[in-house]
């Protein structure tokens, strides 16, 4: 028998082949829940922000079409709608506000013939900024400037029409005092509604972090606690928002 021949024992003692590659490391447990929170927040906020941006741009486009038709009333209306689609960090609302102020200034420069259009533009600014309040009026200085111009133009209009004020006094100051009052919602209810909404967001985050285990299974007691809290706060937000003017 040849010396090169291997015995059965020698065959069994041969070195093993290369080890199989180690399986890819899975995402660590501590990183899963934060990622779930990010996913939930994105699922809620991204569609809302997208709709606000799209609707605002659509209203700006409609305002430009009205401008091409020389329909200033429709242009002011669409700009007012764009102003209400407010998105933090800039958006269609900023563009709409600038264009409404430009319309008002342009028609005020025309004197009495442009008074009605200037009033309409200033009033749209006032209404639009009031409609987008959260804890306060956005662009408050521009809201106050619109109030001042509305008061001055209304005083000019009354004087031109020969309307006498029974109480006497300064017409502009009288209108400005009325315009400077912030109409509803009631501040306390409005702030409570904002707090309830914030609490609902935090409860949803806590439900994801505490109520769901690392393997995606519910922890019944914690899930029930945070789930009920989220439902209660959501209902409270809706009720406070609906009754904020009452």
Coordinates of C-alpha atoms in Angstrom, one line a residue:
X1 CA 0.0 0.0 0.0
X2 CA 1.3 3.5 -0.8
X3 CA 2.5 5.7 1.9
X4 CA 0.4 8.6 0.5
X5 CA -2.8 6.7 1.2
X6 CA -4.8 8.1 4.2
X7 CA -6.2 5.8 6.8
X8 CA -9.8 6.2 7.9
X9 CA -8.6 7.6 11.2
X10 CA -6.5 10.2 9.4
X11 CA -9.4 11.3 7.2
X12 CA -11.5 11.9 10.3
X13 CA -8.8 14.0 11.9
X14 CA -8.5 16.4 8.9
X15 CA -8.9 20.1 9.8
X16 CA -12.5 21.4 9.4
X17 CA -13.4 23.7 6.6
X18 CA -13.8 27.5 7.0
X19 CA -16.4 28.5 9.6
X20 CA -19.7 29.9 8.1
X21 CA -20.0 33.6 8.3
X22 CA -21.6 35.0 11.4
X23 CA -25.1 36.1 11.1
X24 CA -25.6 39.9 10.7
X25 CA -26.1 41.5 14.0
X26 CA -29.6 42.5 14.8
X27 CA -30.7 45.9 16.0
X28 CA -30.0 46.2 19.7
X29 CA -33.1 46.2 21.9
X30 CA -32.3 49.6 23.3
X31 CA -32.5 51.2 19.8
X32 CA -35.8 49.6 18.7
X33 CA -38.2 51.6 20.8
X34 CA -36.8 55.0 20.0
X35 CA -37.0 54.1 16.3
X36 CA -40.6 53.0 16.8
X37 CA -41.3 56.4 18.4
X38 CA -39.7 58.2 15.5
X39 CA -41.8 56.1 13.1
X40 CA -45.1 56.9 15.0
X41 CA -44.4 60.6 15.1
X42 CA -43.4 60.7 11.4
X43 CA -46.5 58.7 10.5
X44 CA -48.7 61.4 12.3
X45 CA -46.8 64.6 11.4
X46 CA -45.5 64.0 7.9
X47 CA -49.0 63.6 6.2
X48 CA -50.3 66.6 8.1
X49 CA -47.3 68.8 7.1
X50 CA -47.6 67.6 3.5
X51 CA -51.3 68.5 3.3
X52 CA -50.7 71.9 4.8
X53 CA -47.9 72.6 2.3
X54 CA -49.9 71.3 -0.7
X55 CA -53.1 73.1 0.1
X56 CA -51.2 76.3 0.8
X57 CA -49.5 76.2 -2.5
X58 CA -52.7 75.4 -4.3
X59 CA -54.3 78.5 -2.8
X60 CA -51.4 80.6 -3.9
X61 CA -51.7 79.2 -7.4
X62 CA -55.5 80.0 -7.4
X63 CA -54.6 83.6 -6.2
X64 CA -52.3 84.0 -9.2
X65 CA -55.0 82.8 -11.6
X66 CA -57.3 85.4 -10.1
X67 CA -54.7 88.0 -10.6
X68 CA -54.4 87.1 -14.2
X69 CA -58.2 87.5 -14.5
X70 CA -57.9 90.9 -12.7
X71 CA -60.3 89.5 -10.1
X72 CA -59.0 91.2 -7.0
X73 CA -61.8 89.9 -4.7
X74 CA -61.0 86.3 -5.6
X75 CA -57.3 86.9 -5.2
X76 CA -57.8 88.3 -1.7
X77 CA -60.0 85.3 -0.8
X78 CA -57.5 82.7 -2.0
X79 CA -54.6 84.5 -0.3
X80 CA -56.6 84.5 2.9
X81 CA -57.0 80.7 2.7
X82 CA -53.3 80.3 2.0
X83 CA -52.6 82.4 5.1
X84 CA -54.7 79.9 7.2
X85 CA -52.6 76.9 6.0
X86 CA -49.8 77.9 8.3
X87 CA -46.6 75.8 8.6
X88 CA -43.8 76.6 11.1
X89 CA -40.5 77.7 9.6
X90 CA -42.0 79.4 6.6
X91 CA -44.5 78.4 4.0
X92 CA -47.4 79.6 1.9
X93 CA -48.7 81.6 4.8
X94 CA -45.7 83.9 4.8
X95 CA -46.0 84.5 1.0
X96 CA -49.8 85.1 1.4
X97 CA -49.3 87.6 4.2
X98 CA -46.7 89.6 2.2
X99 CA -49.0 89.7 -0.9
X100 CA -52.1 90.8 1.1
X101 CA -50.1 93.6 2.6
X102 CA -48.9 94.6 -0.9
X103 CA -52.5 94.6 -2.2
X104 CA -53.6 96.8 0.7
X105 CA -50.7 99.3 0.2
X106 CA -51.2 99.5 -3.5
X107 CA -54.9 100.3 -3.2
X108 CA -54.5 102.7 -0.3
X109 CA -52.2 104.7 -2.6
X110 CA -55.1 105.1 -5.0
X111 CA -57.1 107.1 -2.4
X112 CA -60.9 106.8 -2.0
X113 CA -61.3 104.6 -5.1
X114 CA -59.1 101.9 -3.6
X115 CA -60.4 102.1 0.0
X116 CA -62.8 99.1 -0.2
X117 CA -60.1 96.8 -1.6
X118 CA -57.6 98.0 0.9
X119 CA -60.0 97.4 3.7
X120 CA -60.8 93.9 2.4
X121 CA -57.1 93.0 2.3
X122 CA -56.4 94.3 5.8
X123 CA -59.4 92.5 7.2
X124 CA -58.3 89.2 5.6
X125 CA -54.9 89.7 7.3
X126 CA -56.6 90.3 10.6
X127 CA -59.0 87.2 10.3
X128 CA -56.2 84.9 9.0
X129 CA -53.8 85.7 11.8
X130 CA -56.6 85.2 14.4
X131 CA -57.6 81.9 12.8
X132 CA -54.0 80.5 13.2
X133 CA -53.5 81.3 16.9
X134 CA -52.1 78.6 19.2
X135 CA -50.8 80.3 22.4
X136 CA -50.8 83.7 20.8
X137 CA -51.3 85.6 17.6
X138 CA -48.6 84.9 15.1
X139 CA -46.9 88.0 13.6
X140 CA -48.6 90.1 16.2
X141 CA -47.0 93.3 15.1
X142 CA -48.5 92.9 11.6
X143 CA -51.9 92.1 13.1
X144 CA -51.7 95.3 15.1
X145 CA -50.7 97.2 12.0
X146 CA -53.6 95.8 10.1
X147 CA -55.9 96.9 12.9
X148 CA -54.6 100.4 12.8
X149 CA -55.1 100.6 9.0
X150 CA -58.6 99.2 9.3
X151 CA -59.5 101.7 12.0
X152 CA -58.1 104.6 9.9
X153 CA -59.9 103.5 6.7
X154 CA -63.2 103.0 8.5
X155 CA -63.0 106.4 10.0
X156 CA -62.3 107.9 6.5
X157 CA -65.2 105.9 5.1
X158 CA -67.6 107.2 7.8
X159 CA -66.5 110.7 7.4
X160 CA -67.0 110.5 3.6
X161 CA -70.5 109.1 4.0
X162 CA -71.4 111.8 6.5
X163 CA -72.0 109.4 9.4
X164 CA -72.1 111.2 12.7
X165 CA -71.0 109.5 15.9
X166 CA -73.5 110.0 18.7
X167 CA -70.8 109.7 21.4
X168 CA -68.4 112.0 19.7
X169 CA -64.7 111.6 20.1
X170 CA -62.0 110.3 17.7
X171 CA -63.4 107.8 15.1
X172 CA -60.1 106.1 14.5
X173 CA -59.4 105.6 18.2
X174 CA -62.9 104.2 18.7
X175 CA -62.5 101.6 16.0
X176 CA -59.0 100.7 17.0
X177 CA -60.1 100.0 20.6
X178 CA -62.7 97.6 19.3
X179 CA -60.4 95.9 16.9
X180 CA -57.7 95.5 19.5
X181 CA -59.9 93.2 21.6
X182 CA -59.0 89.6 20.8
X183 CA -62.2 87.6 20.1
X184 CA -62.5 84.0 21.5
X185 CA -61.5 81.4 22.2
X186 CA -61.4 81.9 25.9
X187 CA -57.7 82.0 26.8
X188 CA -58.0 79.4 29.7
X189 CA -59.8 76.9 27.6
X190 CA -57.6 77.5 24.6
X191 CA -54.4 76.9 26.6
X192 CA -55.9 73.8 28.3
X193 CA -56.8 72.5 24.8
X194 CA -53.1 73.0 23.8
X195 CA -51.9 71.2 26.9
X196 CA -54.3 68.3 26.4
X197 CA -53.0 67.9 22.8
X198 CA -49.4 67.9 24.0
X199 CA -50.4 65.4 26.7
X200 CA -52.0 63.2 24.1
X201 CA -48.8 63.2 22.0
X202 CA -46.7 62.3 25.1
X203 CA -49.1 59.5 26.0
X204 CA -48.8 58.0 22.5
X205 CA -45.0 58.1 22.8
X206 CA -45.2 56.5 26.3
X207 CA -47.5 53.8 25.0
X208 CA -44.9 52.9 22.3
X209 CA -42.0 53.1 24.7
X210 CA -43.5 51.5 27.8
X211 CA -46.6 49.5 26.6
X212 CA -44.7 47.6 23.9
X213 CA -41.9 45.2 24.8
X214 CA -38.6 44.8 22.9
X215 CA -40.1 41.9 20.9
X216 CA -43.1 43.9 19.8
X217 CA -45.5 42.3 22.4
X218 CA -47.9 44.3 24.5
X219 CA -47.3 44.7 28.2
X220 CA -51.0 44.6 29.2
X221 CA -50.9 46.7 32.3
X222 CA -48.7 49.5 31.0
X223 CA -50.4 49.4 27.5
X224 CA -53.8 49.8 29.2
X225 CA -52.6 52.7 31.4
X226 CA -51.0 54.7 28.6
X227 CA -53.7 53.8 26.0
X228 CA -56.5 55.0 28.3
X229 CA -54.6 58.1 29.0
X230 CA -54.2 58.9 25.3
X231 CA -57.9 58.3 24.7
X232 CA -58.9 60.6 27.6
X233 CA -56.6 63.4 26.6
X234 CA -57.7 63.2 23.0
X235 CA -61.4 63.5 24.0
X236 CA -60.5 66.4 26.4
X237 CA -58.7 68.2 23.6
X238 CA -61.7 67.8 21.3
X239 CA -64.2 69.0 23.9
X240 CA -62.1 71.9 25.0
X241 CA -61.5 73.0 21.4
X242 CA -65.3 72.7 20.6
X243 CA -66.3 74.7 23.7
X244 CA -63.5 77.2 23.6
X245 CA -65.8 80.0 22.4
X246 CA -68.5 79.2 24.9

